[in-house]
mmCIF file of C-alpha atoms and ligand atoms in Angstrom:
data_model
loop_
_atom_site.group_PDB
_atom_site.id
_atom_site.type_symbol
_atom_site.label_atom_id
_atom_site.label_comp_id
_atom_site.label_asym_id
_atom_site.label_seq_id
_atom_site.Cartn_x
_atom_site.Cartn_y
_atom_site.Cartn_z
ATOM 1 C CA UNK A 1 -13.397 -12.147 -2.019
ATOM 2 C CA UNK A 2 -13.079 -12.029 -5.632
ATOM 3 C CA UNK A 3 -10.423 -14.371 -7.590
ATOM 4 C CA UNK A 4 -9.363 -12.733 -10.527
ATOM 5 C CA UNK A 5 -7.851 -14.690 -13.733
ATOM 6 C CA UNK A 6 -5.061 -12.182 -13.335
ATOM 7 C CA UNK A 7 -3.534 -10.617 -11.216
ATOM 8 C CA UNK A 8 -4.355 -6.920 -12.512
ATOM 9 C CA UNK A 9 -5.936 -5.828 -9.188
ATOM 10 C CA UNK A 10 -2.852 -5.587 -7.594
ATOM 11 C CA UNK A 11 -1.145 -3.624 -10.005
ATOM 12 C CA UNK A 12 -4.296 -1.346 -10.309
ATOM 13 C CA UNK A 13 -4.132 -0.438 -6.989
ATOM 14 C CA UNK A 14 -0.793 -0.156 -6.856
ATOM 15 C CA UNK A 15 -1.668 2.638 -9.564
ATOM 16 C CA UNK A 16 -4.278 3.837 -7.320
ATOM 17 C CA UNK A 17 -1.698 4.539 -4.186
ATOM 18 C CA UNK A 18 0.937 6.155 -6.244
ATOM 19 C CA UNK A 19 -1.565 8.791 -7.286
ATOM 20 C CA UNK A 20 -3.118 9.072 -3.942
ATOM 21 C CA UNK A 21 0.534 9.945 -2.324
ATOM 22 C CA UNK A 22 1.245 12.117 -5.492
ATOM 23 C CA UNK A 23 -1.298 14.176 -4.554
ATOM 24 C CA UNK A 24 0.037 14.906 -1.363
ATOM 25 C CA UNK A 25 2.021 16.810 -3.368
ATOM 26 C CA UNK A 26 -0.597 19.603 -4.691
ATOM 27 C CA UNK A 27 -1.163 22.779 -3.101
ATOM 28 C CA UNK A 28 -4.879 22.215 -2.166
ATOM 29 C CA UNK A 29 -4.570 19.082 -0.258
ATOM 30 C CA UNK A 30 -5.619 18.874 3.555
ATOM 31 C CA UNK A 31 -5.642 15.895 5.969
ATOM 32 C CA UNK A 32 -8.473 14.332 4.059
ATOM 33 C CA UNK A 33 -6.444 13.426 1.197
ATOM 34 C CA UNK A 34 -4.317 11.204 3.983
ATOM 35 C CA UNK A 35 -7.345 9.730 4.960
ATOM 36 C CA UNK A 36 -8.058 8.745 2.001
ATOM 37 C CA UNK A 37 -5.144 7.325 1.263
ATOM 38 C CA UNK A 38 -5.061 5.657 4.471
ATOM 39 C CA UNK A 39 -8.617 4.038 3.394
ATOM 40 C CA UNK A 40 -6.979 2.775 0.479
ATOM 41 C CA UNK A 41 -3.985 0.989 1.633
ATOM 42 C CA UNK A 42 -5.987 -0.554 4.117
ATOM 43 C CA UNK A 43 -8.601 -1.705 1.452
ATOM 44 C CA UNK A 44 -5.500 -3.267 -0.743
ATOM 45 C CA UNK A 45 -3.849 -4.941 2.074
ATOM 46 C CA UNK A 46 -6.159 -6.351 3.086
ATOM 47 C CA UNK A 47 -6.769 -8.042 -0.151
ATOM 48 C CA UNK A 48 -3.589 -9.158 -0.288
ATOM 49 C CA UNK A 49 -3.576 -10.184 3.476
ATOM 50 C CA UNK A 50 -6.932 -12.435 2.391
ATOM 51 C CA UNK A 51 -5.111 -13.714 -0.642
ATOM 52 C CA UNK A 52 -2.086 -15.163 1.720
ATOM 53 C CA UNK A 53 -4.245 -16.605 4.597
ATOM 54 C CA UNK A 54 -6.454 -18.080 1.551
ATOM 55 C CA UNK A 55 -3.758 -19.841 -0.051
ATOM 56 C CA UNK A 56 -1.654 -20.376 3.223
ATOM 57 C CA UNK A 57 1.306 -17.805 2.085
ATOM 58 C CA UNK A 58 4.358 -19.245 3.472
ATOM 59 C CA UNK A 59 5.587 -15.755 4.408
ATOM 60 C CA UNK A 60 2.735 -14.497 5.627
ATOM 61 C CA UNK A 61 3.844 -13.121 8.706
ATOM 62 C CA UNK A 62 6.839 -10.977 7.494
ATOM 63 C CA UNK A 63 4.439 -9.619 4.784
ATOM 64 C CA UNK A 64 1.912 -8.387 7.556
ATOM 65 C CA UNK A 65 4.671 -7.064 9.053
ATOM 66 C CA UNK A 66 5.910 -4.985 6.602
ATOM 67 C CA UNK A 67 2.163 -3.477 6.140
ATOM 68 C CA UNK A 68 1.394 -2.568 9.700
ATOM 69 C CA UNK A 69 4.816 -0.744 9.123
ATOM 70 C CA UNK A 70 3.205 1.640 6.728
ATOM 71 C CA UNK A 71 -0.201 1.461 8.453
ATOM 72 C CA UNK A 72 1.784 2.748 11.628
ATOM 73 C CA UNK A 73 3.474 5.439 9.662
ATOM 74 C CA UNK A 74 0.671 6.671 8.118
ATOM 75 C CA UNK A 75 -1.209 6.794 11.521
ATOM 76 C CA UNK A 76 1.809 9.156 13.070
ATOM 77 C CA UNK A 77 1.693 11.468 10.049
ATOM 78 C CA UNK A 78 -2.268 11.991 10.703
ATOM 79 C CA UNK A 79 -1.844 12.393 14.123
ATOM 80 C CA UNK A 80 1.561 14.250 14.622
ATOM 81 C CA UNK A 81 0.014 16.871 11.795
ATOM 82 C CA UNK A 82 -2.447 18.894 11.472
ATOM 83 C CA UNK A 83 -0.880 21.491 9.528
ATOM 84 C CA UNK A 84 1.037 20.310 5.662
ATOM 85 C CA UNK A 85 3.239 23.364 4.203
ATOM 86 C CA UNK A 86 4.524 22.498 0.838
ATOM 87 C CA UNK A 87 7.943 21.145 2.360
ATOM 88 C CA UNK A 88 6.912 18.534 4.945
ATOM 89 C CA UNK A 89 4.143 17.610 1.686
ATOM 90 C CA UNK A 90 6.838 17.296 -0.646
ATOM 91 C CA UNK A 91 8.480 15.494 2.151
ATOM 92 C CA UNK A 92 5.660 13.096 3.364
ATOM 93 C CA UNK A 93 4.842 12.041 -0.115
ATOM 94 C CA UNK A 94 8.741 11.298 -1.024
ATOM 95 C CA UNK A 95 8.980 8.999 1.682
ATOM 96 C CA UNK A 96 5.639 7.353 1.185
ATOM 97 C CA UNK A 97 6.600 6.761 -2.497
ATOM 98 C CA UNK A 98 9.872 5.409 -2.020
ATOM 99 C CA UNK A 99 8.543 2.556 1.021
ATOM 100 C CA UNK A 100 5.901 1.456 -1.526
ATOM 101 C CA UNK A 101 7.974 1.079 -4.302
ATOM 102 C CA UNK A 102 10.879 -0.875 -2.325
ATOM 103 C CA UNK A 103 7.437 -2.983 -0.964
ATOM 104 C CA UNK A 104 5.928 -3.390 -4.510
ATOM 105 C CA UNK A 105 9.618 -4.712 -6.171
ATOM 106 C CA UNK A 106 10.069 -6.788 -2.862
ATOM 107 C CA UNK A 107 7.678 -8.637 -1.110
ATOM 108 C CA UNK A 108 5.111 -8.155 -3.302
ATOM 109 C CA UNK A 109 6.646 -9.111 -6.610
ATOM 110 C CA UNK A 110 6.882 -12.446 -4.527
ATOM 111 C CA UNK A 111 3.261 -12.887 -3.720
ATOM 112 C CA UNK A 112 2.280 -11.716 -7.118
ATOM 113 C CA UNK A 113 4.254 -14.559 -8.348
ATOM 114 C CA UNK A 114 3.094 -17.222 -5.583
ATOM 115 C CA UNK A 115 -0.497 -16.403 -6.461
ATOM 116 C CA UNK A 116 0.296 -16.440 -10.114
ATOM 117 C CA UNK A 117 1.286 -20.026 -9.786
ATOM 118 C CA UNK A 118 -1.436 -21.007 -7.509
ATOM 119 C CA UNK A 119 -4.572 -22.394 -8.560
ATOM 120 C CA UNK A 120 -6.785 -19.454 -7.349
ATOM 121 C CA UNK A 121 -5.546 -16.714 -8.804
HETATM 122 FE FE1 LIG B 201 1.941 -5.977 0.122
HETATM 123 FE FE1 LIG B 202 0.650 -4.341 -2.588
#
């Protein structure tokens, strides 16, 4: 694992999700633009997972929680579709978007600032 001297990974790959489930959104996309996605969540939590058991995260547990919530969502939308028309695209992605950003200005504005005080950030 890489420490950076700031935290600007997480907010780049914050970037990188809200693109990925914007593109949901365009006309051309099929299921592997979900997998994709699905690649990349997993990749950034578990940074951020490593980050918490690394520096013994206090609220670990509830954080974990919180992604296996999404990584559970975004394994029923893979498997429960098959087909994306424009409405249950527009839909997917709205809900998608709005459970990251609640995540991003909740827990993870907390952990940002845990690891910004730590010693290994
Ligand atoms: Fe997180
Ligand atoms: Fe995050």
């Amino acid at each position: 694992m890489t420490l950076s001297s700031e935290l600007i990974w997480q907010d780049q790959q914050h970037q990188v999700l809200f693109e990925l489930i914007d593109e949901i959104k365009a006309d051309h996309v099929d299921s592997t633009t979900f997998i994709r996605l699905n690649d990349y969540a997993e990749h950034h939590f578990c940074i951020e997972e490593a980050y918490m058991q690394a520096l013994e995260y206090p609220e670990y547990e509830a954080h974990l929680q919180s992604h296996n919530k999404f990584r559970k969502e975004l394994q029923h939308m893979l498997a429960e579709h098959s087909e994306y028309d424009a409405q249950l695209r527009d839909m997917l992605s709205d809900f998608l978007c709005e459970w990251l950003r609640r995540h991003i200005f909740g827990v993870d504005k907390k952990l940002e600032a845990f690891i910004m005080h730590s010693e290994r950030k």
